[in-house]
Amino acid sequence: MPPSALSRLRRPEYTGENRCWPCTVLNVALVALGSVAVGLLSPVLGALSLLGGLVLVALRGYVVPSTPEFAPRVAAALPVDLGFHQHRTDGGRTSESLTGADEVDGETLVRRLAEAGLITADESGELFLAAETRRTWEAGMRRLRDVSDDELAAATASAAPFPAEGRVEGDWVVVTRTGDADGTAIDGDEGDEVWLSRAHAVADTAAVAAMGDAVDAETAAQAAMPFRLFIETCPLCGGDTEETVVRECCGGTQGVYDNPETPVLACVGCGEVLYEF
């Protein structure tokens, strides 16, 4: 087979160090069963099916379509733990905060949002978004969901608490800092970039807009990520969200009771992870 044909068949995101061995084992078993069935009709075709299937598993990680979607569900139904693990296909990059900083004083942030009337608490102390805040936020997400890449990038950059420019790279919205909060220009480099998944960019940009002038720009940007704790509809597809877990497997999320790994809030429909607890 010519090298160009092999390169087209290869799926490096599912092979090599990214290979999910339980998915591989499952596919080899299915290939073997299918080849046996074919071999009952024609031993030659059965052998060719087995060989072709094994080659595809070796090159692509799996041969049965949609294996990353259904394999973890099959494993979860079995009485033994096959050790499914979700590998990363983004080179290890994770979505960041709109501010570019991880440390936020949660107590101070909650107090500011409560004083501004953006969040409320019940008698038990459980926090909720104010009704008008939620309506405005969800309307903003619906609008941003359908805009062009350039429009989303520009809107996300404008939501940052510092002068910035935005661009889209694949599934990521990249915000590049171009100045300090006081307007002083700076020379940007990779250390001044904030990378957000498209879903997070939509949610966080709409959250900042929903907060409006109720809080300052820095507080709004800091609150955008925690806001996703309250998200009920997916920023990307509009589907419902649920608390679940990411298991280390190429298949994505699994139910919270199936040997949980990382608790998350994710979309039921498309599987997009919106918040990691």
PDB file of N, CA, C and O in Angstrom, residues 120-160:
ATOM      1  N   THR A 120     -28.343  34.778  43.936  1.00  0.00           N
ATOM      2  CA  THR A 120     -29.114  34.766  45.181  1.00  0.00           C
ATOM      3  C   THR A 120     -28.834  33.459  45.902  1.00  0.00           C
ATOM      4  O   THR A 120     -28.235  32.531  45.341  1.00  0.00           O
ATOM      5  N   ALA A 121     -29.272  33.360  47.135  1.00  0.00           N
ATOM      6  CA  ALA A 121     -29.092  32.144  47.920  1.00  0.00           C
ATOM      7  C   ALA A 121     -30.396  31.789  48.616  1.00  0.00           C
ATOM      8  O   ALA A 121     -31.176  32.672  48.995  1.00  0.00           O
ATOM      9  N   ASP A 122     -30.660  30.475  48.760  1.00  0.00           N
ATOM     10  CA  ASP A 122     -31.851  30.052  49.484  1.00  0.00           C
ATOM     11  C   ASP A 122     -31.531  29.925  50.971  1.00  0.00           C
ATOM     12  O   ASP A 122     -30.426  30.272  51.415  1.00  0.00           O
ATOM     13  N   GLU A 123     -32.459  29.411  51.741  1.00  0.00           N
ATOM     14  CA  GLU A 123     -32.292  29.334  53.188  1.00  0.00           C
ATOM     15  C   GLU A 123     -31.136  28.419  53.594  1.00  0.00           C
ATOM     16  O   GLU A 123     -30.515  28.610  54.632  1.00  0.00           O
ATOM     17  N   SER A 124     -30.855  27.446  52.733  1.00  0.00           N
ATOM     18  CA  SER A 124     -29.763  26.519  53.043  1.00  0.00           C
ATOM     19  C   SER A 124     -28.399  27.074  52.633  1.00  0.00           C
ATOM     20  O   SER A 124     -27.365  26.473  52.921  1.00  0.00           O
ATOM     21  N   GLY A 125     -28.414  28.208  51.939  1.00  0.00           N
ATOM     22  CA  GLY A 125     -27.169  28.803  51.487  1.00  0.00           C
ATOM     23  C   GLY A 125     -26.777  28.412  50.081  1.00  0.00           C
ATOM     24  O   GLY A 125     -25.738  28.858  49.571  1.00  0.00           O
ATOM     25  N   GLU A 126     -27.599  27.586  49.407  1.00  0.00           N
ATOM     26  CA  GLU A 126     -27.298  27.195  48.030  1.00  0.00           C
ATOM     27  C   GLU A 126     -27.479  28.392  47.103  1.00  0.00           C
ATOM     28  O   GLU A 126     -28.459  29.127  47.211  1.00  0.00           O
ATOM     29  N   LEU A 127     -26.524  28.560  46.205  1.00  0.00           N
ATOM     30  CA  LEU A 127     -26.518  29.717  45.320  1.00  0.00           C
ATOM     31  C   LEU A 127     -27.283  29.445  44.032  1.00  0.00           C
ATOM     32  O   LEU A 127     -27.266  28.337  43.498  1.00  0.00           O
ATOM     33  N   PHE A 128     -27.932  30.500  43.513  1.00  0.00           N
ATOM     34  CA  PHE A 128     -28.663  30.433  42.257  1.00  0.00           C
ATOM     35  C   PHE A 128     -28.409  31.714  41.477  1.00  0.00           C
ATOM     36  O   PHE A 128     -28.155  32.770  42.070  1.00  0.00           O
ATOM     37  N   LEU A 129     -28.490  31.616  40.172  1.00  0.00           N
ATOM     38  CA  LEU A 129     -28.466  32.826  39.353  1.00  0.00           C
ATOM     39  C   LEU A 129     -29.786  33.565  39.501  1.00  0.00           C
ATOM     40  O   LEU A 129     -30.849  32.930  39.568  1.00  0.00           O
ATOM     41  N   ALA A 130     -29.726  34.884  39.544  1.00  0.00           N
ATOM     42  CA  ALA A 130     -30.955  35.665  39.526  1.00  0.00           C
ATOM     43  C   ALA A 130     -31.674  35.407  38.203  1.00  0.00           C
ATOM     44  O   ALA A 130     -31.035  35.192  37.165  1.00  0.00           O
ATOM     45  N   ALA A 131     -32.991  35.414  38.235  1.00  0.00           N
ATOM     46  CA  ALA A 131     -33.778  35.032  37.057  1.00  0.00           C
ATOM     47  C   ALA A 131     -33.447  35.892  35.847  1.00  0.00           C
ATOM     48  O   ALA A 131     -33.268  35.377  34.731  1.00  0.00           O
ATOM     49  N   GLU A 132     -33.360  37.200  36.027  1.00  0.00           N
ATOM     50  CA  GLU A 132     -33.072  38.081  34.895  1.00  0.00           C
ATOM     51  C   GLU A 132     -31.659  37.841  34.371  1.00  0.00           C
ATOM     52  O   GLU A 132     -31.416  37.890  33.160  1.00  0.00           O
ATOM     53  N   THR A 133     -30.723  37.569  35.276  1.00  0.00           N
ATOM     54  CA  THR A 133     -29.353  37.269  34.855  1.00  0.00           C
ATOM     55  C   THR A 133     -29.330  36.030  33.969  1.00  0.00           C
ATOM     56  O   THR A 133     -28.675  36.007  32.916  1.00  0.00           O
ATOM     57  N   ARG A 134     -30.049  34.987  34.388  1.00  0.00           N
ATOM     58  CA  ARG A 134     -30.089  33.765  33.591  1.00  0.00           C
ATOM     59  C   ARG A 134     -30.715  34.006  32.226  1.00  0.00           C
ATOM     60  O   ARG A 134     -30.207  33.536  31.204  1.00  0.00           O
ATOM     61  N   ARG A 135     -31.820  34.728  32.190  1.00  0.00           N
ATOM     62  CA  ARG A 135     -32.487  34.985  30.903  1.00  0.00           C
ATOM     63  C   ARG A 135     -31.557  35.724  29.943  1.00  0.00           C
ATOM     64  O   ARG A 135     -31.452  35.378  28.756  1.00  0.00           O
ATOM     65  N   THR A 136     -30.880  36.742  30.453  1.00  0.00           N
ATOM     66  CA  THR A 136     -29.968  37.520  29.608  1.00  0.00           C
ATOM     67  C   THR A 136     -28.788  36.671  29.151  1.00  0.00           C
ATOM     68  O   THR A 136     -28.359  36.739  27.989  1.00  0.00           O
ATOM     69  N   TRP A 137     -28.259  35.871  30.060  1.00  0.00           N
ATOM     70  CA  TRP A 137     -27.114  35.007  29.736  1.00  0.00           C
ATOM     71  C   TRP A 137     -27.491  33.994  28.666  1.00  0.00           C
ATOM     72  O   TRP A 137     -26.766  33.828  27.665  1.00  0.00           O
ATOM     73  N   GLU A 138     -28.603  33.309  28.840  1.00  0.00           N
ATOM     74  CA  GLU A 138     -29.005  32.294  27.872  1.00  0.00           C
ATOM     75  C   GLU A 138     -29.341  32.900  26.517  1.00  0.00           C
ATOM     76  O   GLU A 138     -29.045  32.293  25.477  1.00  0.00           O
ATOM     77  N   ALA A 139     -29.923  34.086  26.501  1.00  0.00           N
ATOM     78  CA  ALA A 139     -30.194  34.763  25.231  1.00  0.00           C
ATOM     79  C   ALA A 139     -28.887  35.111  24.530  1.00  0.00           C
ATOM     80  O   ALA A 139     -28.762  34.976  23.303  1.00  0.00           O
ATOM     81  N   GLY A 140     -27.896  35.536  25.304  1.00  0.00           N
ATOM     82  CA  GLY A 140     -26.584  35.848  24.719  1.00  0.00           C
ATOM     83  C   GLY A 140     -25.914  34.633  24.135  1.00  0.00           C
ATOM     84  O   GLY A 140     -25.306  34.692  23.057  1.00  0.00           O
ATOM     85  N   MET A 141     -26.026  33.484  24.828  1.00  0.00           N
ATOM     86  CA  MET A 141     -25.428  32.251  24.307  1.00  0.00           C
ATOM     87  C   MET A 141     -26.116  31.816  23.016  1.00  0.00           C
ATOM     88  O   MET A 141     -25.449  31.364  22.077  1.00  0.00           O
ATOM     89  N   ARG A 142     -27.443  31.945  22.971  1.00  0.00           N
ATOM     90  CA  ARG A 142     -28.154  31.572  21.740  1.00  0.00           C
ATOM     91  C   ARG A 142     -27.693  32.422  20.567  1.00  0.00           C
ATOM     92  O   ARG A 142     -27.541  31.923  19.446  1.00  0.00           O
ATOM     93  N   ARG A 143     -27.451  33.697  20.820  1.00  0.00           N
ATOM     94  CA  ARG A 143     -27.011  34.584  19.738  1.00  0.00           C
ATOM     95  C   ARG A 143     -25.588  34.236  19.302  1.00  0.00           C
ATOM     96  O   ARG A 143     -25.310  34.110  18.102  1.00  0.00           O
ATOM     97  N   LEU A 144     -24.686  34.072  20.251  1.00  0.00           N
ATOM     98  CA  LEU A 144     -23.282  33.816  19.917  1.00  0.00           C
ATOM     99  C   LEU A 144     -23.080  32.443  19.289  1.00  0.00           C
ATOM    100  O   LEU A 144     -22.107  32.222  18.562  1.00  0.00           O
ATOM    101  N   ARG A 145     -23.985  31.517  19.572  1.00  0.00           N
ATOM    102  CA  ARG A 145     -23.878  30.161  19.040  1.00  0.00           C
ATOM    103  C   ARG A 145     -23.847  30.154  17.514  1.00  0.00           C
ATOM    104  O   ARG A 145     -23.210  29.289  16.901  1.00  0.00           O
ATOM    105  N   ASP A 146     -24.517  31.119  16.904  1.00  0.00           N
ATOM    106  CA  ASP A 146     -24.689  31.106  15.454  1.00  0.00           C
ATOM    107  C   ASP A 146     -23.846  32.146  14.723  1.00  0.00           C
ATOM    108  O   ASP A 146     -23.966  32.280  13.505  1.00  0.00           O
ATOM    109  N   VAL A 147     -22.989  32.890  15.429  1.00  0.00           N
ATOM    110  CA  VAL A 147     -22.213  33.919  14.753  1.00  0.00           C
ATOM    111  C   VAL A 147     -20.999  33.300  14.069  1.00  0.00           C
ATOM    112  O   VAL A 147     -20.635  32.147  14.326  1.00  0.00           O
ATOM    113  N   SER A 148     -20.361  34.073  13.219  1.00  0.00           N
ATOM    114  CA  SER A 148     -19.175  33.593  12.513  1.00  0.00           C
ATOM    115  C   SER A 148     -17.988  33.512  13.473  1.00  0.00           C
ATOM    116  O   SER A 148     -18.017  34.045  14.588  1.00  0.00           O
ATOM    117  N   ASP A 149     -16.939  32.842  13.025  1.00  0.00           N
ATOM    118  CA  ASP A 149     -15.728  32.737  13.828  1.00  0.00           C
ATOM    119  C   ASP A 149     -15.170  34.111  14.173  1.00  0.00           C
ATOM    120  O   ASP A 149     -14.776  34.366  15.318  1.00  0.00           O
ATOM    121  N   ASP A 150     -15.109  34.993  13.181  1.00  0.00           N
ATOM    122  CA  ASP A 150     -14.550  36.324  13.411  1.00  0.00           C
ATOM    123  C   ASP A 150     -15.381  37.107  14.423  1.00  0.00           C
ATOM    124  O   ASP A 150     -14.834  37.805  15.286  1.00  0.00           O
ATOM    125  N   GLU A 151     -16.690  36.983  14.334  1.00  0.00           N
ATOM    126  CA  GLU A 151     -17.565  37.698  15.269  1.00  0.00           C
ATOM    127  C   GLU A 151     -17.399  37.160  16.683  1.00  0.00           C
ATOM    128  O   GLU A 151     -17.354  37.929  17.653  1.00  0.00           O
ATOM    129  N   LEU A 152     -17.312  35.839  16.824  1.00  0.00           N
ATOM    130  CA  LEU A 152     -17.135  35.254  18.146  1.00  0.00           C
ATOM    131  C   LEU A 152     -15.790  35.657  18.735  1.00  0.00           C
ATOM    132  O   LEU A 152     -15.696  36.004  19.926  1.00  0.00           O
ATOM    133  N   ALA A 153     -14.740  35.611  17.914  1.00  0.00           N
ATOM    134  CA  ALA A 153     -13.410  35.979  18.398  1.00  0.00           C
ATOM    135  C   ALA A 153     -13.389  37.434  18.866  1.00  0.00           C
ATOM    136  O   ALA A 153     -12.814  37.752  19.918  1.00  0.00           O
ATOM    137  N   ALA A 154     -14.005  38.314  18.095  1.00  0.00           N
ATOM    138  CA  ALA A 154     -14.031  39.728  18.469  1.00  0.00           C
ATOM    139  C   ALA A 154     -14.827  39.944  19.750  1.00  0.00           C
ATOM    140  O   ALA A 154     -14.423  40.713  20.635  1.00  0.00           O
ATOM    141  N   ALA A 155     -15.962  39.256  19.880  1.00  0.00           N
ATOM    142  CA  ALA A 155     -16.796  39.405  21.072  1.00  0.00           C
ATOM    143  C   ALA A 155     -16.074  38.880  22.306  1.00  0.00           C
ATOM    144  O   ALA A 155     -16.138  39.488  23.385  1.00  0.00           O
ATOM    145  N   THR A 156     -15.371  37.763  22.164  1.00  0.00           N
ATOM    146  CA  THR A 156     -14.649  37.183  23.295  1.00  0.00           C
ATOM    147  C   THR A 156     -13.511  38.102  23.723  1.00  0.00           C
ATOM    148  O   THR A 156     -13.279  38.299  24.924  1.00  0.00           O
ATOM    149  N   ALA A 157     -12.805  38.663  22.746  1.00  0.00           N
ATOM    150  CA  ALA A 157     -11.724  39.598  23.074  1.00  0.00           C
ATOM    151  C   ALA A 157     -12.254  40.820  23.804  1.00  0.00           C
ATOM    152  O   ALA A 157     -11.630  41.328  24.739  1.00  0.00           O
ATOM    153  N   SER A 158     -13.424  41.299  23.403  1.00  0.00           N
ATOM    154  CA  SER A 158     -14.001  42.483  24.056  1.00  0.00           C
ATOM    155  C   SER A 158     -14.470  42.176  25.472  1.00  0.00           C
ATOM    156  O   SER A 158     -14.616  43.088  26.294  1.00  0.00           O
ATOM    157  N   ALA A 159     -14.710  40.897  25.781  1.00  0.00           N
ATOM    158  CA  ALA A 159     -15.136  40.512  27.130  1.00  0.00           C
ATOM    159  C   ALA A 159     -13.968  40.408  28.101  1.00  0.00           C
ATOM    160  O   ALA A 159     -14.172  40.365  29.316  1.00  0.00           O
ATOM    161  N   ALA A 160     -12.746  40.365  27.580  1.00  0.00           N
ATOM    162  CA  ALA A 160     -11.568  40.281  28.440  1.00  0.00           C
ATOM    163  C   ALA A 160     -11.405  41.588  29.217  1.00  0.00           C
ATOM    164  O   ALA A 160     -11.766  42.666  28.724  1.00  0.00           O
TER     165      ALA A 160
END
